Amino acid sequence: MRRLSLIVASLLLPLLAMAASRILNPQVKTLQAVVNGDWLSPTVMTLNSDDVLYIDFDELSHDYHRYAYTLERCEADWSTAEEVFESDWLEGFNGLIIDDYERSLNTTVPYTHYSLQIPNSQCRLKMSGNYRLHITDDDLREEIAVVEFMVAEQLMPLALEMTTNTDVDLNQSHQQLSMSLSYNHLSVTYPQEQIYTVVKQNDRDDNCRINVKPTFVNANGLDWTHCRQLIFDAGNEYRKFEILDPSHPTMGIDHISWDGDAYQAYPFIDEPRPNYLYDEDADGAFFIRNSDNREINTVCDYIWVNYRLKTPRLSEGHLSVSGHWTNESPETYRMTYDEASGLYTASILQKQGYYNYQYLWQTADGKTHNLPSEGNFYQTENRYQVYIYYKGTGERTWRLVGYRQLIFS
């Protein structure tokens, strides 16, 4: 019976592990969650440190909304932690009102900017692991956004390496990870039950690897070498553009126009990339800013960005614009094929700033793939993140005891 339960758990946990910050109300835009101002890295805080998680978003009006936030503890697979009490992991209060807000100034699209931070004077987290922050409209009793973040305690040392000499090719189109984990002073009797691993490329959920079976198991730790499941498509560098001022085009922008109601920005038409060409990028990240880099929360305007991609029409599935900032309904970023121009197009309302993006192809079976015309090159600079969760004998919840990010460049 015990063996059967482990098999069932191994099948179900990967399905539950897909979680990401998201916007649930179309009036809400530009949801950001950043630790210590590091906008290039995942939202991971260190337990009992001075780390601060900053959360910001806009609501597209100048009307005040009484927004509240509630913290929820989650397990390693992002299911709700039901075996621990709130007092076990939270010091202070839950269900607090967001009282920091500012209205936009002289923008064509009016909005109100809301912000909060964790920890603050009213609450602090006491335990490592996964957390979900729910933002609700207190008057309408409606959830408008969700933010997932992690708190780590580095108790299990983790060594991480990446090579382009993979088990399927040599310096062609893949990158392969190898890992070595030390239990350190933590007691691990049944690693298949007590250790839970998540490996990501550029913090993406669509191609992450859950609980990859280690190659070697010993009394002191685990090793993953020559694991086929830790081979990733290398992909290509993210595309990018920057809108610093709606009055004139900047990096990556062909032209900007005013249609009588809103600004329309047109990045240069994206062409197929048959060869690798190095281009410094931010692996899907974004950063809100303007030409003066001042009062960015309330002075930056909203602009319709018109994406255009030249690529053969897909026979199945659909094409989408993707980045860390694409956290609204999936339909918001879905592209349509224009027969007249032979282009895939999408028009997305975005706040001024610097954006990285890529095109992803979702086939009829629901799986996500890199677009073939974007190329797949071993030289591509990618960031890999590894999360190690641990549940000791008799413990009631998973803790995040190891985290590391490796930047291949």
mmCIF file of C-alpha atoms in Angstrom:
data_model
loop_
_atom_site.group_PDB
_atom_site.id
_atom_site.type_symbol
_atom_site.label_atom_id
_atom_site.label_comp_id
_atom_site.label_asym_id
_atom_site.label_seq_id
_atom_site.Cartn_x
_atom_site.Cartn_y
_atom_site.Cartn_z
ATOM 1 C CA MET A 1 0.000 0.000 0.000
ATOM 2 C CA ARG A 2 2.859 2.377 0.855
ATOM 3 C CA ARG A 3 4.487 1.782 -2.550
ATOM 4 C CA LEU A 4 1.162 2.390 -4.309
ATOM 5 C CA SER A 5 0.638 5.673 -2.491
ATOM 6 C CA LEU A 6 4.111 6.855 -3.531
ATOM 7 C CA ILE A 7 3.389 6.042 -7.177
ATOM 8 C CA VAL A 8 0.087 7.929 -7.062
ATOM 9 C CA ALA A 9 1.765 10.916 -5.397
ATOM 10 C CA SER A 10 4.529 11.004 -8.012
ATOM 11 C CA LEU A 11 1.905 11.180 -10.758
ATOM 12 C CA LEU A 12 -0.220 13.862 -9.134
ATOM 13 C CA LEU A 13 2.384 16.252 -7.736
ATOM 14 C CA PRO A 14 3.714 17.521 -11.101
ATOM 15 C CA LEU A 15 0.168 18.434 -12.101
ATOM 16 C CA LEU A 16 -0.240 20.533 -8.955
ATOM 17 C CA ALA A 17 3.140 22.226 -9.170
ATOM 18 C CA MET A 18 2.289 24.724 -11.899
ATOM 19 C CA ALA A 19 1.716 28.021 -10.147
ATOM 20 C CA ALA A 20 2.475 31.639 -11.017
ATOM 21 C CA SER A 21 1.476 35.153 -10.054
ATOM 22 C CA ARG A 22 -1.581 36.228 -12.011
ATOM 23 C CA ILE A 23 -4.115 39.012 -12.530
ATOM 24 C CA LEU A 24 -7.787 38.063 -12.230
ATOM 25 C CA ASN A 25 -9.479 41.381 -13.060
ATOM 26 C CA PRO A 26 -8.996 43.080 -16.484
ATOM 27 C CA GLN A 27 -8.948 46.515 -14.808
ATOM 28 C CA VAL A 28 -5.751 45.559 -12.986
ATOM 29 C CA LYS A 29 -2.431 45.857 -14.826
ATOM 30 C CA THR A 30 1.341 45.602 -14.333
ATOM 31 C CA LEU A 31 1.519 43.268 -11.354
ATOM 32 C CA GLN A 32 5.092 43.257 -10.041
ATOM 33 C CA ALA A 33 6.684 41.211 -7.251
ATOM 34 C CA VAL A 34 10.389 41.888 -6.641
ATOM 35 C CA VAL A 35 12.736 41.016 -3.765
ATOM 36 C CA ASN A 36 15.155 43.796 -2.763
ATOM 37 C CA GLY A 37 14.786 45.506 -6.130
ATOM 38 C CA ASP A 38 16.362 42.547 -7.993
ATOM 39 C CA TRP A 39 13.974 42.471 -10.951
ATOM 40 C CA LEU A 40 16.083 39.885 -12.811
ATOM 41 C CA SER A 41 15.646 37.091 -10.232
ATOM 42 C CA PRO A 42 12.712 34.994 -8.972
ATOM 43 C CA THR A 43 10.744 36.100 -5.913
ATOM 44 C CA VAL A 44 12.766 34.217 -3.299
ATOM 45 C CA MET A 45 13.424 35.697 0.152
ATOM 46 C CA THR A 46 15.843 34.357 2.766
ATOM 47 C CA LEU A 47 14.369 33.476 6.143
ATOM 48 C CA ASN A 48 15.387 35.695 9.086
ATOM 49 C CA SER A 49 17.161 38.171 6.815
ATOM 50 C CA ASP A 50 16.618 41.792 5.841
ATOM 51 C CA ASP A 51 15.019 40.755 2.530
ATOM 52 C CA VAL A 52 11.879 42.638 1.527
ATOM 53 C CA LEU A 53 9.300 41.592 -1.060
ATOM 54 C CA TYR A 54 7.789 44.589 -2.864
ATOM 55 C CA ILE A 55 4.430 44.114 -4.611
ATOM 56 C CA ASP A 56 2.935 46.753 -6.946
ATOM 57 C CA PHE A 57 0.036 46.950 -9.362
ATOM 58 C CA ASP A 58 -2.197 49.497 -11.129
ATOM 59 C CA GLU A 59 -5.980 49.784 -11.324
ATOM 60 C CA LEU A 60 -7.140 51.610 -14.447
ATOM 61 C CA SER A 61 -9.103 54.451 -12.861
ATOM 62 C CA HIS A 62 -8.693 57.195 -10.294
ATOM 63 C CA ASP A 63 -11.391 55.635 -8.106
ATOM 64 C CA TYR A 64 -10.219 54.399 -4.714
ATOM 65 C CA HIS A 65 -10.597 50.672 -4.084
ATOM 66 C CA ARG A 66 -10.319 49.198 -0.632
ATOM 67 C CA TYR A 67 -7.907 46.362 -1.413
ATOM 68 C CA ALA A 68 -6.886 43.814 1.206
ATOM 69 C CA TYR A 69 -4.228 41.100 1.127
ATOM 70 C CA THR A 70 -4.242 37.717 2.811
ATOM 71 C CA LEU A 71 -1.288 35.332 3.088
ATOM 72 C CA GLU A 72 -1.674 31.594 2.558
ATOM 73 C CA ARG A 73 0.947 28.947 3.207
ATOM 74 C CA CYS A 74 1.405 26.329 0.488
ATOM 75 C CA GLU A 75 3.146 22.982 0.197
ATOM 76 C CA ALA A 76 5.960 22.199 -2.225
ATOM 77 C CA ASP A 77 3.399 21.433 -4.960
ATOM 78 C CA TRP A 78 1.558 24.722 -4.280
ATOM 79 C CA SER A 79 -1.457 23.002 -2.718
ATOM 80 C CA THR A 80 -2.753 24.680 0.454
ATOM 81 C CA ALA A 81 -0.878 23.670 3.625
ATOM 82 C CA GLU A 82 -3.612 22.212 5.828
ATOM 83 C CA GLU A 83 -1.561 20.514 8.559
ATOM 84 C CA VAL A 84 -0.105 23.671 10.124
ATOM 85 C CA PHE A 85 -1.706 26.555 11.995
ATOM 86 C CA GLU A 86 -1.363 30.157 10.870
ATOM 87 C CA SER A 87 0.467 30.923 14.116
ATOM 88 C CA ASP A 88 3.143 28.374 13.116
ATOM 89 C CA TRP A 89 4.291 30.425 10.132
ATOM 90 C CA LEU A 90 2.951 33.979 10.598
ATOM 91 C CA GLU A 91 3.819 36.523 13.256
ATOM 92 C CA GLY A 92 1.313 39.381 13.435
ATOM 93 C CA PHE A 93 -1.912 39.811 11.514
ATOM 94 C CA ASN A 94 -3.435 38.539 8.286
ATOM 95 C CA GLY A 95 -6.084 40.115 6.059
ATOM 96 C CA LEU A 96 -4.613 43.629 6.036
ATOM 97 C CA ILE A 97 -5.657 46.681 4.008
ATOM 98 C CA ILE A 98 -3.351 48.131 1.332
ATOM 99 C CA ASP A 99 -3.047 51.751 2.422
ATOM 100 C CA ASP A 100 -0.223 52.865 0.127
ATOM 101 C CA TYR A 101 -1.648 54.210 -3.142
ATOM 102 C CA GLU A 102 -1.096 57.108 -5.585
ATOM 103 C CA ARG A 103 -3.033 58.375 -8.584
ATOM 104 C CA SER A 104 -1.338 58.792 -11.958
ATOM 105 C CA LEU A 105 -0.300 62.265 -13.129
ATOM 106 C CA ASN A 106 -0.914 63.639 -16.640
ATOM 107 C CA THR A 107 -1.300 60.226 -18.293
ATOM 108 C CA THR A 108 -3.626 59.502 -21.196
ATOM 109 C CA VAL A 109 -4.821 56.398 -19.329
ATOM 110 C CA PRO A 110 -5.773 57.238 -15.719
ATOM 111 C CA TYR A 111 -4.762 54.696 -13.098
ATOM 112 C CA THR A 112 -4.100 54.313 -9.395
ATOM 113 C CA HIS A 113 -0.888 52.659 -8.253
ATOM 114 C CA TYR A 114 -1.074 50.391 -5.177
ATOM 115 C CA SER A 115 1.890 48.921 -3.312
ATOM 116 C CA LEU A 116 2.730 46.838 -0.244
ATOM 117 C CA GLN A 117 5.699 44.992 1.184
ATOM 118 C CA ILE A 118 6.401 41.797 3.128
ATOM 119 C CA PRO A 119 7.489 41.819 5.924
ATOM 120 C CA ASN A 120 6.016 44.984 7.369
ATOM 121 C CA SER A 121 5.179 46.404 10.792
ATOM 122 C CA GLN A 122 2.062 44.228 11.039
ATOM 123 C CA CYS A 123 3.196 40.820 9.770
ATOM 124 C CA ARG A 124 6.321 38.693 9.330
ATOM 125 C CA LEU A 125 6.885 35.140 8.111
ATOM 126 C CA LYS A 126 8.496 32.626 10.484
ATOM 127 C CA MET A 127 8.929 29.539 8.290
ATOM 128 C CA SER A 128 10.541 28.773 4.953
ATOM 129 C CA GLY A 129 8.468 27.404 2.088
ATOM 130 C CA ASN A 130 5.938 28.506 -0.537
ATOM 131 C CA TYR A 131 3.466 31.336 0.026
ATOM 132 C CA ARG A 132 0.519 32.709 -1.901
ATOM 133 C CA LEU A 133 -0.711 36.264 -1.357
ATOM 134 C CA HIS A 134 -4.338 36.943 -2.296
ATOM 135 C CA ILE A 135 -5.387 40.523 -3.147
ATOM 136 C CA THR A 136 -9.127 41.183 -2.921
ATOM 137 C CA ASP A 137 -11.470 44.098 -3.391
ATOM 138 C CA ASP A 138 -12.850 44.359 0.131
ATOM 139 C CA ASP A 139 -16.042 46.095 -0.972
ATOM 140 C CA LEU A 140 -16.899 43.786 -3.879
ATOM 141 C CA ARG A 141 -15.614 40.615 -2.144
ATOM 142 C CA GLU A 142 -13.741 39.832 -5.353
ATOM 143 C CA GLU A 143 -10.217 38.490 -5.763
ATOM 144 C CA ILE A 144 -8.294 40.635 -8.240
ATOM 145 C CA ALA A 145 -4.744 39.218 -8.168
ATOM 146 C CA VAL A 146 -2.548 36.488 -6.724
ATOM 147 C CA VAL A 147 1.189 36.595 -6.013
ATOM 148 C CA GLU A 148 3.275 33.482 -5.350
ATOM 149 C CA PHE A 149 6.657 33.772 -3.676
ATOM 150 C CA MET A 150 9.096 31.656 -1.683
ATOM 151 C CA VAL A 151 11.066 31.933 1.540
ATOM 152 C CA ALA A 152 14.274 29.872 1.683
ATOM 153 C CA GLU A 153 16.659 28.742 4.400
ATOM 154 C CA GLN A 154 19.917 27.424 3.019
ATOM 155 C CA LEU A 155 20.255 24.226 5.054
ATOM 156 C CA MET A 156 21.199 21.764 2.279
ATOM 157 C CA PRO A 157 24.230 22.791 0.166
ATOM 158 C CA LEU A 158 23.547 22.426 -3.561
ATOM 159 C CA ALA A 159 26.140 22.253 -6.330
ATOM 160 C CA LEU A 160 24.874 23.019 -9.830
ATOM 161 C CA GLU A 161 26.577 22.781 -13.226
ATOM 162 C CA MET A 162 25.420 23.225 -16.818
ATOM 163 C CA THR A 163 26.988 21.894 -19.997
ATOM 164 C CA THR A 164 26.280 22.068 -23.716
ATOM 165 C CA ASN A 165 27.936 18.656 -24.148
ATOM 166 C CA THR A 166 24.707 16.802 -23.503
ATOM 167 C CA ASP A 167 23.584 13.187 -23.662
ATOM 168 C CA VAL A 168 21.673 13.915 -26.878
ATOM 169 C CA ASP A 169 24.016 16.271 -28.769
ATOM 170 C CA LEU A 170 27.300 18.195 -28.587
ATOM 171 C CA ASN A 171 27.165 21.979 -28.858
ATOM 172 C CA GLN A 172 24.006 21.984 -30.924
ATOM 173 C CA SER A 173 20.592 22.835 -29.481
ATOM 174 C CA HIS A 174 20.441 21.658 -25.859
ATOM 175 C CA GLN A 175 21.779 22.404 -22.388
ATOM 176 C CA GLN A 176 22.068 19.819 -19.610
ATOM 177 C CA LEU A 177 22.182 20.280 -15.840
ATOM 178 C CA SER A 178 23.927 18.171 -13.225
ATOM 179 C CA MET A 179 23.312 18.593 -9.491
ATOM 180 C CA SER A 180 24.751 17.416 -6.208
ATOM 181 C CA LEU A 181 22.842 17.809 -2.939
ATOM 182 C CA SER A 182 24.237 17.366 0.573
ATOM 183 C CA TYR A 183 21.857 16.591 3.443
ATOM 184 C CA ASN A 184 24.214 18.462 5.752
ATOM 185 C CA HIS A 185 22.906 18.019 9.316
ATOM 186 C CA LEU A 186 19.300 17.240 8.317
ATOM 187 C CA SER A 187 18.043 13.704 8.816
ATOM 188 C CA VAL A 188 16.892 11.998 5.619
ATOM 189 C CA THR A 189 15.744 8.384 5.908
ATOM 190 C CA TYR A 190 13.450 8.129 2.874
ATOM 191 C CA PRO A 191 14.657 10.658 0.259
ATOM 192 C CA GLN A 192 11.834 9.717 -2.146
ATOM 193 C CA GLU A 193 9.367 10.908 0.528
ATOM 194 C CA GLN A 194 11.324 13.667 2.275
ATOM 195 C CA ILE A 195 12.975 15.491 -0.655
ATOM 196 C CA TYR A 196 11.017 17.342 -3.351
ATOM 197 C CA THR A 197 12.866 19.065 -6.203
ATOM 198 C CA VAL A 198 11.860 21.646 -8.806
ATOM 199 C CA VAL A 199 14.156 22.695 -11.677
ATOM 200 C CA LYS A 200 13.287 25.634 -13.930
ATOM 201 C CA GLN A 201 14.724 27.393 -16.951
ATOM 202 C CA ASN A 202 14.297 31.187 -16.834
ATOM 203 C CA ASP A 203 11.743 30.676 -14.037
ATOM 204 C CA ARG A 204 9.236 29.225 -16.509
ATOM 205 C CA ASP A 205 6.538 26.872 -15.271
ATOM 206 C CA ASP A 206 5.592 25.377 -18.638
ATOM 207 C CA ASN A 207 8.788 23.323 -18.978
ATOM 208 C CA CYS A 208 9.889 22.856 -15.352
ATOM 209 C CA ARG A 209 11.064 19.449 -14.104
ATOM 210 C CA ILE A 210 9.530 18.023 -10.927
ATOM 211 C CA ASN A 211 11.140 15.350 -8.738
ATOM 212 C CA VAL A 212 13.641 14.099 -11.301
ATOM 213 C CA LYS A 213 14.959 10.750 -10.087
ATOM 214 C CA PRO A 214 18.571 11.072 -8.844
ATOM 215 C CA THR A 215 21.346 9.021 -10.429
ATOM 216 C CA PHE A 216 23.036 8.244 -7.121
ATOM 217 C CA VAL A 217 21.638 8.026 -3.584
ATOM 218 C CA ASN A 218 23.886 7.718 -0.548
ATOM 219 C CA ALA A 219 23.753 8.387 3.180
ATOM 220 C CA ASN A 220 25.011 11.956 2.734
ATOM 221 C CA GLY A 221 23.026 13.217 -0.226
ATOM 222 C CA LEU A 222 21.849 12.874 -3.820
ATOM 223 C CA ASP A 223 23.484 13.308 -7.226
ATOM 224 C CA TRP A 224 21.968 13.908 -10.644
ATOM 225 C CA THR A 225 24.387 13.227 -13.514
ATOM 226 C CA HIS A 226 23.557 12.211 -17.096
ATOM 227 C CA CYS A 227 19.839 12.704 -16.402
ATOM 228 C CA ARG A 228 17.851 12.925 -19.626
ATOM 229 C CA GLN A 229 15.091 14.786 -17.759
ATOM 230 C CA LEU A 230 17.531 17.599 -16.983
ATOM 231 C CA ILE A 231 18.195 18.321 -20.660
ATOM 232 C CA PHE A 232 16.532 21.550 -21.816
ATOM 233 C CA ASP A 233 16.050 23.047 -25.255
ATOM 234 C CA ALA A 234 18.552 25.892 -25.357
ATOM 235 C CA GLY A 235 16.134 28.170 -27.233
ATOM 236 C CA ASN A 236 17.231 31.630 -28.301
ATOM 237 C CA GLU A 237 17.783 34.983 -26.640
ATOM 238 C CA TYR A 238 14.614 36.800 -25.661
ATOM 239 C CA ARG A 239 13.512 39.637 -27.875
ATOM 240 C CA LYS A 240 13.274 43.089 -26.303
ATOM 241 C CA PHE A 241 12.129 46.667 -26.664
ATOM 242 C CA GLU A 242 11.954 49.800 -24.538
ATOM 243 C CA ILE A 243 9.434 52.629 -24.479
ATOM 244 C CA LEU A 244 10.825 55.547 -22.491
ATOM 245 C CA ASP A 245 8.724 58.329 -24.001
ATOM 246 C CA PRO A 246 5.538 57.958 -26.073
ATOM 247 C CA SER A 247 6.485 60.997 -28.152
ATOM 248 C CA HIS A 248 9.292 59.187 -30.005
ATOM 249 C CA PRO A 249 10.547 55.612 -30.587
ATOM 250 C CA THR A 250 13.398 54.144 -28.562
ATOM 251 C CA MET A 251 15.168 50.745 -28.530
ATOM 252 C CA GLY A 252 13.408 48.119 -30.621
ATOM 253 C CA ILE A 253 10.496 50.386 -31.629
ATOM 254 C CA ASP A 254 9.845 51.142 -35.297
ATOM 255 C CA HIS A 255 7.340 53.932 -34.710
ATOM 256 C CA ILE A 256 4.748 55.287 -32.255
ATOM 257 C CA SER A 257 1.523 56.974 -33.306
ATOM 258 C CA TRP A 258 -1.525 58.566 -31.678
ATOM 259 C CA ASP A 259 -4.868 57.242 -32.960
ATOM 260 C CA GLY A 260 -7.016 59.892 -31.257
ATOM 261 C CA ASP A 261 -7.649 57.789 -28.168
ATOM 262 C CA ALA A 262 -4.363 56.100 -27.266
ATOM 263 C CA TYR A 263 -0.700 55.734 -28.170
ATOM 264 C CA GLN A 264 0.104 52.859 -30.537
ATOM 265 C CA ALA A 265 3.676 51.496 -30.460
ATOM 266 C CA TYR A 266 5.018 49.191 -33.167
ATOM 267 C CA PRO A 267 8.154 47.156 -32.435
ATOM 268 C CA PHE A 268 10.124 46.221 -35.537
ATOM 269 C CA ILE A 269 8.677 43.198 -37.332
ATOM 270 C CA ASP A 270 10.221 40.063 -35.828
ATOM 271 C CA GLU A 271 11.829 37.888 -38.491
ATOM 272 C CA PRO A 272 12.864 34.203 -38.287
ATOM 273 C CA ARG A 273 16.309 33.672 -36.745
ATOM 274 C CA PRO A 274 18.143 30.858 -38.573
ATOM 275 C CA ASN A 275 21.477 31.661 -36.923
ATOM 276 C CA TYR A 276 22.519 32.548 -33.387
ATOM 277 C CA LEU A 277 23.317 36.189 -32.772
ATOM 278 C CA TYR A 278 24.235 37.307 -29.269
ATOM 279 C CA ASP A 279 21.964 39.966 -27.847
ATOM 280 C CA GLU A 280 22.036 40.881 -24.163
ATOM 281 C CA ASP A 281 18.630 40.208 -22.654
ATOM 282 C CA ALA A 282 16.908 39.780 -19.277
ATOM 283 C CA ASP A 283 15.448 36.274 -19.795
ATOM 284 C CA GLY A 284 11.841 37.406 -19.838
ATOM 285 C CA ALA A 285 11.988 40.093 -17.145
ATOM 286 C CA PHE A 286 10.653 43.642 -17.375
ATOM 287 C CA PHE A 287 11.316 46.956 -15.676
ATOM 288 C CA ILE A 288 8.965 49.952 -15.561
ATOM 289 C CA ARG A 289 10.738 53.241 -16.266
ATOM 290 C CA ASN A 290 10.684 56.455 -18.307
ATOM 291 C CA SER A 291 13.312 58.693 -19.886
ATOM 292 C CA ASP A 292 13.917 60.554 -16.602
ATOM 293 C CA ASN A 293 13.575 57.397 -14.467
ATOM 294 C CA ARG A 294 11.646 59.488 -11.936
ATOM 295 C CA GLU A 295 8.179 59.032 -10.437
ATOM 296 C CA ILE A 296 7.851 55.919 -12.567
ATOM 297 C CA ASN A 297 4.936 54.538 -10.552
ATOM 298 C CA THR A 298 2.600 57.409 -11.441
ATOM 299 C CA VAL A 299 4.033 59.227 -14.488
ATOM 300 C CA CYS A 300 4.615 56.323 -16.887
ATOM 301 C CA ASP A 301 1.761 56.037 -19.400
ATOM 302 C CA TYR A 302 -0.038 53.036 -20.838
ATOM 303 C CA ILE A 303 0.511 52.294 -24.526
ATOM 304 C CA TRP A 304 -0.874 49.710 -26.933
ATOM 305 C CA VAL A 305 2.072 47.615 -28.140
ATOM 306 C CA ASN A 306 1.501 45.968 -31.533
ATOM 307 C CA TYR A 307 3.568 42.799 -31.970
ATOM 308 C CA ARG A 308 4.231 41.486 -35.480
ATOM 309 C CA LEU A 309 5.926 38.191 -36.248
ATOM 310 C CA LYS A 310 6.829 36.885 -39.692
ATOM 311 C CA THR A 311 6.658 33.097 -39.581
ATOM 312 C CA PRO A 312 4.852 30.344 -41.504
ATOM 313 C CA ARG A 313 1.274 29.819 -40.398
ATOM 314 C CA LEU A 314 0.957 27.034 -37.830
ATOM 315 C CA SER A 315 -1.130 24.034 -38.797
ATOM 316 C CA GLU A 316 -2.405 23.502 -35.239
ATOM 317 C CA GLY A 317 -2.479 25.108 -31.814
ATOM 318 C CA HIS A 318 -1.875 28.793 -31.218
ATOM 319 C CA LEU A 319 0.938 31.292 -30.763
ATOM 320 C CA SER A 320 1.382 33.638 -27.798
ATOM 321 C CA VAL A 321 3.637 36.426 -26.577
ATOM 322 C CA SER A 322 5.304 35.332 -23.341
ATOM 323 C CA GLY A 323 7.432 36.860 -20.564
ATOM 324 C CA HIS A 324 7.414 37.269 -16.800
ATOM 325 C CA TRP A 325 4.989 40.144 -17.299
ATOM 326 C CA THR A 326 2.338 38.094 -19.174
ATOM 327 C CA ASN A 327 0.243 37.311 -16.099
ATOM 328 C CA GLU A 328 -3.262 38.227 -17.251
ATOM 329 C CA SER A 329 -5.758 35.925 -18.979
ATOM 330 C CA PRO A 330 -3.953 33.828 -21.656
ATOM 331 C CA GLU A 331 -6.248 35.261 -24.342
ATOM 332 C CA THR A 332 -4.665 38.679 -23.707
ATOM 333 C CA TYR A 333 -1.393 37.508 -25.275
ATOM 334 C CA ARG A 334 -2.674 35.181 -27.987
ATOM 335 C CA MET A 335 -1.729 36.112 -31.550
ATOM 336 C CA THR A 336 -3.848 35.967 -34.695
ATOM 337 C CA TYR A 337 -2.675 35.363 -38.242
ATOM 338 C CA ASP A 338 -3.250 38.146 -40.745
ATOM 339 C CA GLU A 339 -3.616 36.689 -44.238
ATOM 340 C CA ALA A 340 -3.032 39.996 -46.012
ATOM 341 C CA SER A 341 0.331 40.752 -44.405
ATOM 342 C CA GLY A 342 1.415 37.174 -43.693
ATOM 343 C CA LEU A 343 2.113 38.106 -40.078
ATOM 344 C CA TYR A 344 1.044 36.927 -36.636
ATOM 345 C CA THR A 345 -0.115 39.970 -34.684
ATOM 346 C CA ALA A 346 -1.179 40.902 -31.154
ATOM 347 C CA SER A 347 -2.029 44.226 -29.524
ATOM 348 C CA ILE A 348 -1.325 44.419 -25.781
ATOM 349 C CA LEU A 349 -1.795 47.343 -23.361
ATOM 350 C CA GLN A 350 1.478 47.857 -21.467
ATOM 351 C CA LYS A 351 3.034 50.428 -19.188
ATOM 352 C CA GLN A 352 6.129 52.335 -20.307
ATOM 353 C CA GLY A 353 9.365 50.511 -19.678
ATOM 354 C CA TYR A 354 11.804 47.804 -20.754
ATOM 355 C CA TYR A 355 10.351 44.421 -21.756
ATOM 356 C CA ASN A 356 11.743 41.012 -22.690
ATOM 357 C CA TYR A 357 9.520 38.577 -24.539
ATOM 358 C CA GLN A 358 9.483 35.381 -26.577
ATOM 359 C CA TYR A 359 6.981 33.578 -28.762
ATOM 360 C CA LEU A 360 5.647 30.253 -27.501
ATOM 361 C CA TRP A 361 3.655 27.709 -29.449
ATOM 362 C CA GLN A 362 0.985 25.691 -27.654
ATOM 363 C CA THR A 363 -0.133 22.608 -29.563
ATOM 364 C CA ALA A 364 -3.544 20.946 -29.434
ATOM 365 C CA ASP A 365 -2.384 18.583 -26.664
ATOM 366 C CA GLY A 366 -1.810 21.579 -24.355
ATOM 367 C CA LYS A 367 1.997 21.318 -24.427
ATOM 368 C CA THR A 368 4.128 24.428 -24.896
ATOM 369 C CA HIS A 369 7.060 24.532 -27.334
ATOM 370 C CA ASN A 370 9.662 27.007 -28.487
ATOM 371 C CA LEU A 371 8.690 28.299 -31.900
ATOM 372 C CA PRO A 372 10.789 26.516 -34.578
ATOM 373 C CA SER A 373 11.464 29.713 -36.544
ATOM 374 C CA GLU A 374 12.970 31.322 -33.408
ATOM 375 C CA GLY A 375 15.897 28.918 -33.480
ATOM 376 C CA ASN A 376 17.422 26.655 -30.856
ATOM 377 C CA PHE A 377 21.102 27.313 -30.102
ATOM 378 C CA TYR A 378 23.426 25.922 -27.440
ATOM 379 C CA GLN A 379 25.087 29.346 -26.965
ATOM 380 C CA THR A 380 21.873 30.932 -25.627
ATOM 381 C CA GLU A 381 22.280 32.583 -22.246
ATOM 382 C CA ASN A 382 19.742 31.068 -19.849
ATOM 383 C CA ARG A 383 19.114 31.176 -16.122
ATOM 384 C CA TYR A 384 18.405 27.943 -14.263
ATOM 385 C CA GLN A 385 16.728 27.785 -10.845
ATOM 386 C CA VAL A 386 16.668 24.793 -8.512
ATOM 387 C CA TYR A 387 14.410 24.542 -5.455
ATOM 388 C CA ILE A 388 14.958 21.847 -2.797
ATOM 389 C CA TYR A 389 12.097 21.140 -0.377
ATOM 390 C CA TYR A 390 12.366 18.984 2.741
ATOM 391 C CA LYS A 391 9.893 17.415 5.154
ATOM 392 C CA GLY A 392 11.507 15.819 8.189
ATOM 393 C CA THR A 393 10.144 12.779 9.987
ATOM 394 C CA GLY A 394 7.062 13.878 11.917
ATOM 395 C CA GLU A 395 7.004 17.355 10.339
ATOM 396 C CA ARG A 396 3.689 18.623 8.975
ATOM 397 C CA THR A 397 4.746 20.805 6.059
ATOM 398 C CA TRP A 398 7.442 21.214 3.382
ATOM 399 C CA ARG A 399 10.241 23.710 3.986
ATOM 400 C CA LEU A 400 12.416 25.248 1.262
ATOM 401 C CA VAL A 401 15.892 24.272 2.472
ATOM 402 C CA GLY A 402 17.900 24.829 -0.689
ATOM 403 C CA TYR A 403 17.756 27.320 -3.555
ATOM 404 C CA ARG A 404 20.252 28.239 -6.210
ATOM 405 C CA GLN A 405 20.246 30.110 -9.491
ATOM 406 C CA LEU A 406 22.845 29.396 -12.179
ATOM 407 C CA ILE A 407 23.369 31.909 -14.975
ATOM 408 C CA PHE A 408 24.908 30.435 -18.124
ATOM 409 C CA SER A 409 26.770 33.067 -20.093
#
